[in-house]
Short mmCIF file of C-alpha atoms in Angstrom, two decimals:
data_model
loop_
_atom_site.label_atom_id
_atom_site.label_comp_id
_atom_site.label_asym_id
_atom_site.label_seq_id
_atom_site.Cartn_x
_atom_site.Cartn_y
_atom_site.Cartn_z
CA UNK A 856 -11.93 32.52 9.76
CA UNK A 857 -8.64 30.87 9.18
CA UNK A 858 -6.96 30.45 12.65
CA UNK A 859 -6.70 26.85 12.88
CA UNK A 860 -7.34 26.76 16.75
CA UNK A 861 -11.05 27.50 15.41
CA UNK A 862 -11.49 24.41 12.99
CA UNK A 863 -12.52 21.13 13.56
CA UNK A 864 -10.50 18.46 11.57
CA UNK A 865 -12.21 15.27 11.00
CA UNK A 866 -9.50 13.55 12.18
CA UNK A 867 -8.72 15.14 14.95
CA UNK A 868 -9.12 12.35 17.21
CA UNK A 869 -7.37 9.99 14.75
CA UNK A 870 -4.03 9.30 13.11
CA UNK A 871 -3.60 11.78 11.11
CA UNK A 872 -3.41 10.52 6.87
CA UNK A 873 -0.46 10.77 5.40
CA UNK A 874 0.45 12.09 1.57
CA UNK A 875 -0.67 10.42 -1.27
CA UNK A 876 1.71 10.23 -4.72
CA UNK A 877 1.35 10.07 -8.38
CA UNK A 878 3.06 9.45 -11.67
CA UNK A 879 1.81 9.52 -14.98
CA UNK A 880 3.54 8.70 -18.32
CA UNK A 881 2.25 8.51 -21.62
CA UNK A 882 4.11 7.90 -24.66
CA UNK A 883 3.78 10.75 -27.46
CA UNK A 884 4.63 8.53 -30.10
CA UNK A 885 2.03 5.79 -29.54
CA UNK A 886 0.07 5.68 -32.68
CA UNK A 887 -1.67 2.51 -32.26
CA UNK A 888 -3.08 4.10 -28.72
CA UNK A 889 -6.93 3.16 -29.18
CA UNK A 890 -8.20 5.77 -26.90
CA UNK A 891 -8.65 9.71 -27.87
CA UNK A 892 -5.19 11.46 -26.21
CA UNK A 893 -5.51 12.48 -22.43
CA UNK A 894 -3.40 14.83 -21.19
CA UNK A 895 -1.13 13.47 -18.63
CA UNK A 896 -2.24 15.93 -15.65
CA UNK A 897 -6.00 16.08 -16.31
CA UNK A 898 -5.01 11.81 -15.55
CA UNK A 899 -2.89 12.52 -12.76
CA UNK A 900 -6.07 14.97 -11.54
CA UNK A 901 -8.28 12.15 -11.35
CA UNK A 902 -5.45 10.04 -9.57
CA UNK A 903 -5.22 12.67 -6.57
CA UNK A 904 -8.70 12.53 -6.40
CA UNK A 905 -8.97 9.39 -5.37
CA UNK A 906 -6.31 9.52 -3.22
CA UNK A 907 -7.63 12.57 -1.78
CA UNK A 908 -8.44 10.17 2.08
CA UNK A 909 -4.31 10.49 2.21
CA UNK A 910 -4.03 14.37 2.46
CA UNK A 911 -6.07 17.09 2.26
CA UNK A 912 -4.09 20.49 2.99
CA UNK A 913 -2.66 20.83 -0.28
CA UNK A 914 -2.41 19.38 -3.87
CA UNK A 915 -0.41 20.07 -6.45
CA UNK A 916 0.65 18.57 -10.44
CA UNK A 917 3.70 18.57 -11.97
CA UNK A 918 4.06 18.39 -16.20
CA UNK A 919 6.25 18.29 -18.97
CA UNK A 920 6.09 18.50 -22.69
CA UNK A 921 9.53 16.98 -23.19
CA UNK A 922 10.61 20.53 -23.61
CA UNK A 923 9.01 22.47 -20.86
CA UNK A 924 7.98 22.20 -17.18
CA UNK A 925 5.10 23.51 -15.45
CA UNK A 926 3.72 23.16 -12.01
CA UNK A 927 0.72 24.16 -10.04
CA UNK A 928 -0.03 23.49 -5.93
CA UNK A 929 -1.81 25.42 -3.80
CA UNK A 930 -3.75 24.97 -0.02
CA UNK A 931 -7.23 22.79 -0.15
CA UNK A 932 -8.63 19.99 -1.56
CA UNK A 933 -8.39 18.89 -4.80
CA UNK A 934 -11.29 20.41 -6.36
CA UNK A 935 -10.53 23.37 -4.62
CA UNK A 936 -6.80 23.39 -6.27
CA UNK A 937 -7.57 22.49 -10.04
CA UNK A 938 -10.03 24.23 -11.84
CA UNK A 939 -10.43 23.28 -15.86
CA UNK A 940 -8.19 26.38 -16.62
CA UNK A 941 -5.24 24.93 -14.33
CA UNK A 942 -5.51 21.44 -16.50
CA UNK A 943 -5.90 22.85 -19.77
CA UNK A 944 -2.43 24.93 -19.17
CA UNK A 945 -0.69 21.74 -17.84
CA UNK A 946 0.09 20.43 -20.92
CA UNK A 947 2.30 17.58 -21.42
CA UNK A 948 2.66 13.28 -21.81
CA UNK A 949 4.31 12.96 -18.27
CA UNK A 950 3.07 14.51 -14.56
CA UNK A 951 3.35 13.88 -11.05
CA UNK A 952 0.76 14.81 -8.08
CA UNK A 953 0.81 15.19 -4.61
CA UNK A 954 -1.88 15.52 -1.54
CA UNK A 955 -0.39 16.00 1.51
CA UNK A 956 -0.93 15.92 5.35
CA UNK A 957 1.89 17.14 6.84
CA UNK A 958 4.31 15.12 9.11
CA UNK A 959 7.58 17.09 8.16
CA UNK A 960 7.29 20.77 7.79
CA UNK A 961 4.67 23.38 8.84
CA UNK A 962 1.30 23.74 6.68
CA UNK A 963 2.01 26.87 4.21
CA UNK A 964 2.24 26.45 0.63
CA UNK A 965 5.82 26.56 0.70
CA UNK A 966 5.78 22.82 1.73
CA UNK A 967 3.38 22.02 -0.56
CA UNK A 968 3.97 19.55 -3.47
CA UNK A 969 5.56 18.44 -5.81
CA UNK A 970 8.70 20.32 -5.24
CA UNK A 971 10.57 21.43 -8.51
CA UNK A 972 14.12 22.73 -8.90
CA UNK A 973 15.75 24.11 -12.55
CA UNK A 974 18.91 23.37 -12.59
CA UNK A 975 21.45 23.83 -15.23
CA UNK A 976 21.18 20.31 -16.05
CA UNK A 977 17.46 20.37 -16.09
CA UNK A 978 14.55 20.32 -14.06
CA UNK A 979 13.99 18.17 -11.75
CA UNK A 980 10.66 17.71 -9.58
CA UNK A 981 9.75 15.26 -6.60
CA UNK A 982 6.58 14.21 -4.67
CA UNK A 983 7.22 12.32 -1.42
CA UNK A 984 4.99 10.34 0.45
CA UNK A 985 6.85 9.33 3.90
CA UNK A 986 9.56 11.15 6.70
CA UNK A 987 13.56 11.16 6.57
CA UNK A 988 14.76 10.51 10.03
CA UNK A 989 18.05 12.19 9.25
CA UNK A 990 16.42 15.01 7.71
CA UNK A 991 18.06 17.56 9.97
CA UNK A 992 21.58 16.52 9.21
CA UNK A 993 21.12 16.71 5.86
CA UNK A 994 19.81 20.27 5.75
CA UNK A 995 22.96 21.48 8.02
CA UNK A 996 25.11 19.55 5.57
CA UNK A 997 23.27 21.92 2.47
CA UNK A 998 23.46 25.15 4.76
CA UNK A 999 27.29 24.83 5.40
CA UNK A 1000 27.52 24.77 1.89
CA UNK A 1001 25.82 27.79 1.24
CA UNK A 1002 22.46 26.39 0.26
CA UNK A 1003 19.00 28.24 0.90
CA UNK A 1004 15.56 26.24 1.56
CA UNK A 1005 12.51 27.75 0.65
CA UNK A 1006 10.56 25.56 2.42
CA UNK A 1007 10.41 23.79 5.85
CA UNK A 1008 9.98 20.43 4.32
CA UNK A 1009 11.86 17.06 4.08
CA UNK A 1010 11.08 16.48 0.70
CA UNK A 1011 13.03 19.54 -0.35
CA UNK A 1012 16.41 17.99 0.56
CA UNK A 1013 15.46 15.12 -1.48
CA UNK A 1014 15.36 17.41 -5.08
CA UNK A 1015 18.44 19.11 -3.54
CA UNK A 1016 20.55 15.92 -3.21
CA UNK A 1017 19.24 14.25 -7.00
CA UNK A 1018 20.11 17.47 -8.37
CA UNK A 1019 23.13 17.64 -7.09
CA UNK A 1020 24.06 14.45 -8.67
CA UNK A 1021 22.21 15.40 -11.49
CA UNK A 1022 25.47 15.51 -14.03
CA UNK A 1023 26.02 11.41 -13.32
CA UNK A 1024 22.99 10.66 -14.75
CA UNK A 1025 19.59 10.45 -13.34
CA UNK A 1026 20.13 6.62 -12.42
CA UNK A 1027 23.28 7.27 -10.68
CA UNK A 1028 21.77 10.14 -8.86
CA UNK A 1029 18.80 8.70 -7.57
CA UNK A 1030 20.59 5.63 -5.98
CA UNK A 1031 23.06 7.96 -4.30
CA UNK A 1032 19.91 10.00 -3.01
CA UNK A 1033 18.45 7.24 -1.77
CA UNK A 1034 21.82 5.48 -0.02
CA UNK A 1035 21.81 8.83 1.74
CA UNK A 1036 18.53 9.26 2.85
CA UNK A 1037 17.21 7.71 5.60
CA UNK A 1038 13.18 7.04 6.76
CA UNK A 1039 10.52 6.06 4.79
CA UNK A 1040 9.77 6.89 1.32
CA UNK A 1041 7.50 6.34 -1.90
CA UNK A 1042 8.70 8.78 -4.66
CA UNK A 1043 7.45 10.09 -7.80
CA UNK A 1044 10.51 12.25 -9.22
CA UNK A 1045 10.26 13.45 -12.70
CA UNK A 1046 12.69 15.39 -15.06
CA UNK A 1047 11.76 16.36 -18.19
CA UNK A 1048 11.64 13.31 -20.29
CA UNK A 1049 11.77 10.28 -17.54
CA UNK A 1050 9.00 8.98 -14.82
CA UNK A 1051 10.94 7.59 -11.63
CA UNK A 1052 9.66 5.72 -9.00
CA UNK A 1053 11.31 4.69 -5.31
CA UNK A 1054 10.33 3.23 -2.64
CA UNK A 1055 12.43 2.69 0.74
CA UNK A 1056 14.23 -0.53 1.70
CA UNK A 1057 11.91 -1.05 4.41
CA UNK A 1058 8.78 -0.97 2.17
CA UNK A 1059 7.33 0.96 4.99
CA UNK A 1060 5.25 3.57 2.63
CA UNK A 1061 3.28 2.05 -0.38
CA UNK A 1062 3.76 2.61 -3.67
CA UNK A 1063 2.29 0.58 -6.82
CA UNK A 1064 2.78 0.20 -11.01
CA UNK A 1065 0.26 0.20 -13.35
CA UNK A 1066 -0.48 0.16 -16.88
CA UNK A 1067 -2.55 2.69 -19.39
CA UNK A 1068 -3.22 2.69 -23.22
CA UNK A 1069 -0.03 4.29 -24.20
CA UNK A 1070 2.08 4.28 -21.03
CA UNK A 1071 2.57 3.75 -17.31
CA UNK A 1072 1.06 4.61 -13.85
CA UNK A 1073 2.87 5.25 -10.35
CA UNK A 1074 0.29 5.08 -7.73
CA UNK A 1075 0.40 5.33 -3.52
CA UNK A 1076 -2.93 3.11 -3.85
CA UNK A 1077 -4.34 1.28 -6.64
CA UNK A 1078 -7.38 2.43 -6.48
CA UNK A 1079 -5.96 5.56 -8.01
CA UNK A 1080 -4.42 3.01 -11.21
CA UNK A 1081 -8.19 2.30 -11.39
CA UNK A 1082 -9.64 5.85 -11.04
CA UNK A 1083 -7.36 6.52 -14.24
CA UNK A 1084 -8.64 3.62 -15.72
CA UNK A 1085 -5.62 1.73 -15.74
CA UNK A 1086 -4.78 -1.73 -15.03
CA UNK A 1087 -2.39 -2.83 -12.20
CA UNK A 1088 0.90 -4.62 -12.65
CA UNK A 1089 2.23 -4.90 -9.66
CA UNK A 1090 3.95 -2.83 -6.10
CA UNK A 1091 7.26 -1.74 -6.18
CA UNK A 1092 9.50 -3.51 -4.31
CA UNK A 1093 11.25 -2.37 -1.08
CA UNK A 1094 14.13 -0.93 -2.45
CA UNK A 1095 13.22 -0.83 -5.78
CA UNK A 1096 13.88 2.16 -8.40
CA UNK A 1097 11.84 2.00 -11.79
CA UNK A 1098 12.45 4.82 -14.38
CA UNK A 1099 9.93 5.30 -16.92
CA UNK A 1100 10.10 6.45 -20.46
CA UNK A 1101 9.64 6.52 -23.69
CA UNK A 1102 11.66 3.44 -24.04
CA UNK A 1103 9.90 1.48 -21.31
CA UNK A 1104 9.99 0.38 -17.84
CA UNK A 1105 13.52 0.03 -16.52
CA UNK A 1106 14.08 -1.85 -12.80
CA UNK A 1107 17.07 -2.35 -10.54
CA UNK A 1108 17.75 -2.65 -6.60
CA UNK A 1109 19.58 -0.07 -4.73
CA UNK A 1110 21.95 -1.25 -1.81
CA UNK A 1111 21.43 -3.72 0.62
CA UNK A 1112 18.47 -5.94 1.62
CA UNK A 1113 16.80 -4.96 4.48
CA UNK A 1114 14.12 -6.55 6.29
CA UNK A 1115 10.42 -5.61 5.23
CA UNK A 1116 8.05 -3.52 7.61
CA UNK A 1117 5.21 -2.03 5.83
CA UNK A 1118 3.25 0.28 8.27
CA UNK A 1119 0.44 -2.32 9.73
CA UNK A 1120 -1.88 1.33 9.62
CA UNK A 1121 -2.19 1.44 5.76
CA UNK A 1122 -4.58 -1.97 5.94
CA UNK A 1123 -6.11 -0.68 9.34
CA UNK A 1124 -7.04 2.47 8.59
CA UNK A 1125 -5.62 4.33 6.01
CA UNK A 1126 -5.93 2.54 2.67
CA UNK A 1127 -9.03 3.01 0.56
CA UNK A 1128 -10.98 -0.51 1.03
CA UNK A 1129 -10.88 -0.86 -2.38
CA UNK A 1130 -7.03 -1.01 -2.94
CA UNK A 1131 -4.92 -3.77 -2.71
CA UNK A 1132 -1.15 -2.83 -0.99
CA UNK A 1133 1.90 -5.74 -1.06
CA UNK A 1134 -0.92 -8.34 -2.53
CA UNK A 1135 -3.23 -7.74 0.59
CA UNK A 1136 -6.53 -6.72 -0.68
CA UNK A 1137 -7.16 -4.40 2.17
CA UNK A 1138 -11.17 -5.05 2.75
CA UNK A 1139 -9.86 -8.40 3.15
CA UNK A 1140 -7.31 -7.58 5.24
CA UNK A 1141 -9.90 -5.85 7.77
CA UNK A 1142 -12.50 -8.40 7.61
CA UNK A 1143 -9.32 -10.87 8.71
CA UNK A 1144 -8.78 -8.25 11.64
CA UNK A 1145 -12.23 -8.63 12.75
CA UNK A 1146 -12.52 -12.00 12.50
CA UNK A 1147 -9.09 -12.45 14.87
CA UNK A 1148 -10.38 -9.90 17.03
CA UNK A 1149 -13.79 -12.19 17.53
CA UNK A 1150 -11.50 -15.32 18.24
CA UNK A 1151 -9.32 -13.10 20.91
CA UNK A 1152 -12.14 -11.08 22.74
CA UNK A 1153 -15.71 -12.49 22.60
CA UNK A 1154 -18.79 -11.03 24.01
CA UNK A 1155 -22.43 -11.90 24.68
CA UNK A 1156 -24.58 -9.30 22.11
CA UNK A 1157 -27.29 -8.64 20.21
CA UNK A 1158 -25.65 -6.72 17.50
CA UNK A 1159 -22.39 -5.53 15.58
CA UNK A 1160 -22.15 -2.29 14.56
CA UNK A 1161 -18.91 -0.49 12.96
CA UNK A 1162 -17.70 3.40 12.92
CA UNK A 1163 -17.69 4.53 9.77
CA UNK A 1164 -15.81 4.19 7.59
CA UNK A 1165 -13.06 2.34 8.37
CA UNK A 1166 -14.21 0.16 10.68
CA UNK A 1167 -16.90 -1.27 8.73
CA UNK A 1168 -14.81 -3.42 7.58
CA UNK A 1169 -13.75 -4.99 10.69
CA UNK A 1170 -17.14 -5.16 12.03
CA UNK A 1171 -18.64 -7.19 9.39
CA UNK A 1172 -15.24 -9.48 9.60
CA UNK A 1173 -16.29 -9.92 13.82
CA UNK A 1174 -19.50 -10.10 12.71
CA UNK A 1175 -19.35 -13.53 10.51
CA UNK A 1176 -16.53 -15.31 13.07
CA UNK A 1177 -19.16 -14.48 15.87
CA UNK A 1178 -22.00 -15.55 14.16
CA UNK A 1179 -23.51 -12.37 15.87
CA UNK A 1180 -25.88 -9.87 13.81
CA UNK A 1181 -24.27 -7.15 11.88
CA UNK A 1182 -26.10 -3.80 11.74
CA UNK A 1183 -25.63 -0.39 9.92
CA UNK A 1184 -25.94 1.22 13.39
CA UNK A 1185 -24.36 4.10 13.35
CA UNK A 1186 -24.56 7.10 10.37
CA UNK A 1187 -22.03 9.38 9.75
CA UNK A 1188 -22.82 13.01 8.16
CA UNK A 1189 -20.71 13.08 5.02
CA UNK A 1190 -20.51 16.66 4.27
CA UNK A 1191 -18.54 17.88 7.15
CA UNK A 1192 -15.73 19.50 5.67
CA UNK A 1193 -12.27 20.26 7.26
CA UNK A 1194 -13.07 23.69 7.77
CA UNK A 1195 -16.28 22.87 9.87
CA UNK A 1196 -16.43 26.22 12.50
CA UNK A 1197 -16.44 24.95 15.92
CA UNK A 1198 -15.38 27.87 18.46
CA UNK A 1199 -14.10 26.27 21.95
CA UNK A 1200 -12.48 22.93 22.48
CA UNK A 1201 -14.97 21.24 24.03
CA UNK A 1202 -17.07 22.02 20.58
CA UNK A 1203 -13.99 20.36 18.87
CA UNK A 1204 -14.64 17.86 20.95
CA UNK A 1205 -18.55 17.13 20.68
CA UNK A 1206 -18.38 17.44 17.01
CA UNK A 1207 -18.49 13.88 17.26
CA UNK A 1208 -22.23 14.60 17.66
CA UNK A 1209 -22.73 15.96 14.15
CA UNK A 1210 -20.75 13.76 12.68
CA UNK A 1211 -21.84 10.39 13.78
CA UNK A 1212 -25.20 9.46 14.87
CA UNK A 1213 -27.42 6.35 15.95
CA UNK A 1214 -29.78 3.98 14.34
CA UNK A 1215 -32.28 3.94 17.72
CA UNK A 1216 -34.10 1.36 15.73
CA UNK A 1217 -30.94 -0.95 15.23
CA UNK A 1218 -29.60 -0.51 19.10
CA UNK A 1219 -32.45 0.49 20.81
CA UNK A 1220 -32.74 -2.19 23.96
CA UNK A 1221 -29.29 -3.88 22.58
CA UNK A 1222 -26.38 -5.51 24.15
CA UNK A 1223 -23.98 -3.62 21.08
CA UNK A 1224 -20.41 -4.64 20.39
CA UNK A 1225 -19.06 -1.15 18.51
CA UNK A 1226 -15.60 -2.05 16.49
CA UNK A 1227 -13.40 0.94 15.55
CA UNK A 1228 -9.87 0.86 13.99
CA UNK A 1229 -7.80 2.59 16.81
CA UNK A 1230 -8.46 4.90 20.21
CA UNK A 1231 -6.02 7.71 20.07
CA UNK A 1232 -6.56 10.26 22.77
CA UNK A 1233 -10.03 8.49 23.43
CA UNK A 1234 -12.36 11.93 23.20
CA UNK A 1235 -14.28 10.53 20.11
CA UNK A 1236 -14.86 6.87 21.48
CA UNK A 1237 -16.12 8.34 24.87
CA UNK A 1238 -18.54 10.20 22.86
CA UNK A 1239 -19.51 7.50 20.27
CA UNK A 1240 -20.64 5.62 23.59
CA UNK A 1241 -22.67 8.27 24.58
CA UNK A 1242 -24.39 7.84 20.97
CA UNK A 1243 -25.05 4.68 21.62
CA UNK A 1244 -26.38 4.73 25.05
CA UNK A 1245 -28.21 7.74 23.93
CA UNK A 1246 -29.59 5.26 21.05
CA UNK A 1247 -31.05 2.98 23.57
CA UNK A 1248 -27.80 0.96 24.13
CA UNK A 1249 -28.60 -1.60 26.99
CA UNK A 1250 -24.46 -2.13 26.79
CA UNK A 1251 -21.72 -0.68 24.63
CA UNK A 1252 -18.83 -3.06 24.44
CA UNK A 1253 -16.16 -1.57 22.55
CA UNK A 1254 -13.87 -3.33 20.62
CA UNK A 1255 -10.20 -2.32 18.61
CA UNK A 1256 -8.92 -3.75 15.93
CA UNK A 1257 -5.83 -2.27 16.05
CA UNK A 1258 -3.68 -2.78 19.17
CA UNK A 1259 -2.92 0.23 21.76
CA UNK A 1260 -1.06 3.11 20.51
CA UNK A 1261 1.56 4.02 23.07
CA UNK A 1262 4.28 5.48 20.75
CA UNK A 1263 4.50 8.18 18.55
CA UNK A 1264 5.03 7.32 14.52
CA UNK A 1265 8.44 8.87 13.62
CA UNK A 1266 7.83 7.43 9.77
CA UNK A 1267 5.08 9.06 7.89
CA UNK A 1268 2.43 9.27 10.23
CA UNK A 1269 0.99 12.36 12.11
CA UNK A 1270 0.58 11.13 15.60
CA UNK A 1271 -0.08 13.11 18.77
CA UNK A 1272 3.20 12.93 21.51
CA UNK A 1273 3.29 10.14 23.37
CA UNK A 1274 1.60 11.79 26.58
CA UNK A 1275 -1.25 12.49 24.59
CA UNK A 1276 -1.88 9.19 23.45
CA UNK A 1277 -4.18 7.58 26.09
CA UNK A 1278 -2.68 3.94 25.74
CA UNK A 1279 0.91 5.42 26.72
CA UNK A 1280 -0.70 6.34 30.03
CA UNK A 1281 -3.50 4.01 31.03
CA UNK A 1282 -3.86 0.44 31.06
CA UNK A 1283 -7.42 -0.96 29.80
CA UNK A 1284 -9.21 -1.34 32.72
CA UNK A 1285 -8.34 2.76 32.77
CA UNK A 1286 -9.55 3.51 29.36
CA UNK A 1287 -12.47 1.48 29.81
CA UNK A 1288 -13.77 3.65 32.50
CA UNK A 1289 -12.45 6.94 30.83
CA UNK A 1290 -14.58 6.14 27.63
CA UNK A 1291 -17.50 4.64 29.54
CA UNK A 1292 -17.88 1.28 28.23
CA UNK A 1293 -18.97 -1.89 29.68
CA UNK A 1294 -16.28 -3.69 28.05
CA UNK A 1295 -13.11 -2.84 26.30
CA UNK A 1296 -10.57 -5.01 24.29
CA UNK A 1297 -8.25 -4.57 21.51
CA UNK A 1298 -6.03 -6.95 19.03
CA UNK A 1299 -3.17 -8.16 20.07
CA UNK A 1300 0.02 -7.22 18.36
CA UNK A 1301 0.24 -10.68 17.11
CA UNK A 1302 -3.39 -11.24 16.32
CA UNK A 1303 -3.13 -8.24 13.50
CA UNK A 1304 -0.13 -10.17 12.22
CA UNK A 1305 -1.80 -13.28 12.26
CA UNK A 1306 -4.72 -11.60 10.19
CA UNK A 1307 -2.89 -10.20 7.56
CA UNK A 1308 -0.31 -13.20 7.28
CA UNK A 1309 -3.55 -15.31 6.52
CA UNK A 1310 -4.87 -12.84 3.77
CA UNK A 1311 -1.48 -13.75 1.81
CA UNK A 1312 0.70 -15.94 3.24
CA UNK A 1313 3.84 -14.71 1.35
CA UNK A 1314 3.96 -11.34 2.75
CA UNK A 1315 5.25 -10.79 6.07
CA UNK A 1316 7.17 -7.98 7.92
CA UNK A 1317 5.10 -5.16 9.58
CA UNK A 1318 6.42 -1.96 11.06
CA UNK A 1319 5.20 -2.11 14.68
CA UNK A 1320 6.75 0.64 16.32
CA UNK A 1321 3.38 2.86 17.43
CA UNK A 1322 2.71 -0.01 19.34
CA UNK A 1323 5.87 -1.34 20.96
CA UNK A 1324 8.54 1.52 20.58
CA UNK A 1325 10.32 -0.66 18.07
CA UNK A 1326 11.56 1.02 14.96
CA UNK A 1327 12.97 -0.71 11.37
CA UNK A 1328 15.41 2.15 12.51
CA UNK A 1329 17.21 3.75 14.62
CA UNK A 1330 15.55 7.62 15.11
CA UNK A 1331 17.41 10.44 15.96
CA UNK A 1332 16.53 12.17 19.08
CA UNK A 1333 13.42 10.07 19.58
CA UNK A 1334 12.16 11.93 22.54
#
């Protein structure tokens, strides 16, 4: 069965992950490398694997030999892509990978990643994690010219334009790519002998360095530098360009400074706990969120329970500032895939049911405080309070620590329209009743700035436009 309007997603009552990006180069004439030789893809493999939370409708690796380029993407998961065949023929010292959820572009492997053009100059080859707002302009601009897409995706204007400017040099063509391009962005763009890295002014999408035995690491997330056994160095900068080769690690700004706004969402909910994004460790950064969300919005309970997984996080953080209990609570069924059969919408919409589930012994006779990261449309937290009161619940009070989505993300982020976003429409009294809690409260705006701001107090500047309809930029034809 493959129509879609037959599958449940796991996040389908979420916001939906992003794409997840990764650059690997090793240098072929390391001798005094004290580790046996790893191919630079079978690396890059174990990279998209652990960034495999940030997308999983396609995946795809990118490698060269110096010499020669290959590639190989397809639809699924990871495992699903890359058999041992697949690595063994994708030989080479330098690779990029992709995962991707889509946000630009329709999901057929056309759009999947990385994207690779040959031009007469050279090959050139780009993963993207983030969304051009001007991405429409710039295809017509291509088209009038003559130019034929192959796929529906933003990212493909993005090899288009560097190889255009290809002849000036790959440093001169990536900075006029990127004065053109406008959104957010964390790039991995490879040609045959170089490793570049980019991410947007803004600093809106993530996008990290690290260090190997015999070469260099781009990363979305450290926790992939760490999968690959690596060590971290350090995140790119907003508007920062690093190229990578065999001669080192080169770095210069492009343009202007702008103000930074990374997306608040990454430390909220999409980040692996284990990575650490713009020195935030992002555990800490949700144990902060609980702990402000404690000081904003007390209760009277018994108990603190989280939805896994990331909310856990946020419940322990509520759970120490309150001083009240933390418990496991609720389970969640881990081997749910995306492709889970579930016939009608309203099965979509109980599958809630088999994914989550109730400790009766934890709740059972409980005044429960439940902490989960956002509400979206609100179908999965009306039926996660149905668990509990199921469970024995004697009240569910339901707690957010993010604040209410009422705009859609125009950066990077797959987010329903705004009427389908239940904070757009309702106030909180309204939601409260819809999901049937006994209470309902979530962070302010300024309390999740507050939290992170204390993790490190050096970093500042969030994007907050899902929850106030303020943009780092302007967007075309917002509504």
């Amino acid at each position: 069965m493959t129509d879609d309007s037959f599958l449940y997603t796991e996040s389908d009552d979420k916001l939906h992950d992003e794409c997840g990006v990764v650059g690997v180069f090793l240098n072929p004439s390391d001798e005094n490398s004290k580790s046996a030789p790893m191919n630079a893809a079978t690396m890059s493999y174990y990279g998209l694997y652990a960034l495999q939370h940030r997308g999983q409708e396609s995946a795809g690796i990118c490698v060269s030999d110096g010499e020669n380029v290959k590639i190989h993407k397809a639809m699924g998961l990871v495992s699903d892509v890359f058999k041992l065949e697949h690595l063994q023929e994708l030989c080479g010292n330098l690779a990029i990978g992709h995962v991707r959820y889509a946000t630009a572009g329709s999901k057929t492997v056309e759009n999947a990643q990385p994207m690779l053009i040959q031009s007469k100059l050279g090959a050139v080859a780009v993963a993207h994690n983030g969304q051009l707002v001007n991405y429409v302009q710039l295809r017509e601009m291509f088209e009038e010219t003559g130019a034929t897409f192959s796929s529906s995706s933003d990212t493909e204007v993005i090899v288009k334009l560097i190889a255009r400017g290809y002849k000036k040099g790959v440093e001169r063509a990536l900075t006029d790519t990127i004065q053109m391009i406008k959104g957010s962005f964390a790039l991995c763009v490879m040609t045959k002998d170089s490793l570049i890295g980019a991410r947007d002014p803004n600093g809106i999408r993530p996008l990290c360095l690290g260090q190997v035995d015999g070469g260099w690491i781009l990363a979305s997330e450290s926790c992939a530098i760490d999968a690959m056994n690596g060590a971290f160095v350090r995140d790119i900068r907003p508007g920062e360009i690093v190229i990578i080769n065999k001669d080192g690690v080169l770095s210069f700004d492009f343009g202007e400074k702008t103000a930074k706004r990374t997306c608040i969402f990454e430390y909220v909910y999409f980040a692996r706990p284990d990575s650490i994004i713009d020195e935030i460790s992002v555990q800490e950064a949700r144990y902060k969120l609980g702990a402000q969300l404690a000081k904003e919005s007390p209760v009277e309970a018994d108990v603190v329970v989280g939805v896994p997984d990331s909310g856990l996080g946020a419940a322990i953080g509520y759970s120490r500032e309150s001083g009240i209990p933390y418990s496991m609570g609720v389970v969640k069924n881990k081997y749910i895939g995306r492709t889970f059969i579930a016939p009608t919408q309203k099965d979509r919409e109980n599958m809630v049911f088999v994914k989550l589930n109730a400790l009766k012994s934890d709740l059972n006779g409980k005044r429960v405080i439940v902490i989960d990261d956002s509400i979206v449309r609100g179908t999965t937290s009306r039926r996660l309070v149905q668990i509990l009161r199921r469970a024995g619940a004697k009240e569910v009070h339901f707690r957010v620590s993010s604040a209410p989505v009422k705009f859609p993300c125009h950066l990077g982020i797959d987010t329903p329209t705004k009427a389908e976003l239940i904070s757009s429409n309702h106030d909180v009294e309204q939601i409260r009743e819809e999901i049937g809690a006994d209470s309902l409260a979530f962070i302010s705006v300024e309390g999740m700035f507050e939290a992170l701001r204390s993790c490190n107090p050096e970093q500042y500047g969030f994007c907050k436009g899902c929850f106030t309809g303020e943009y780092p930029m302007s967007i075309p034809n917002m509504e």
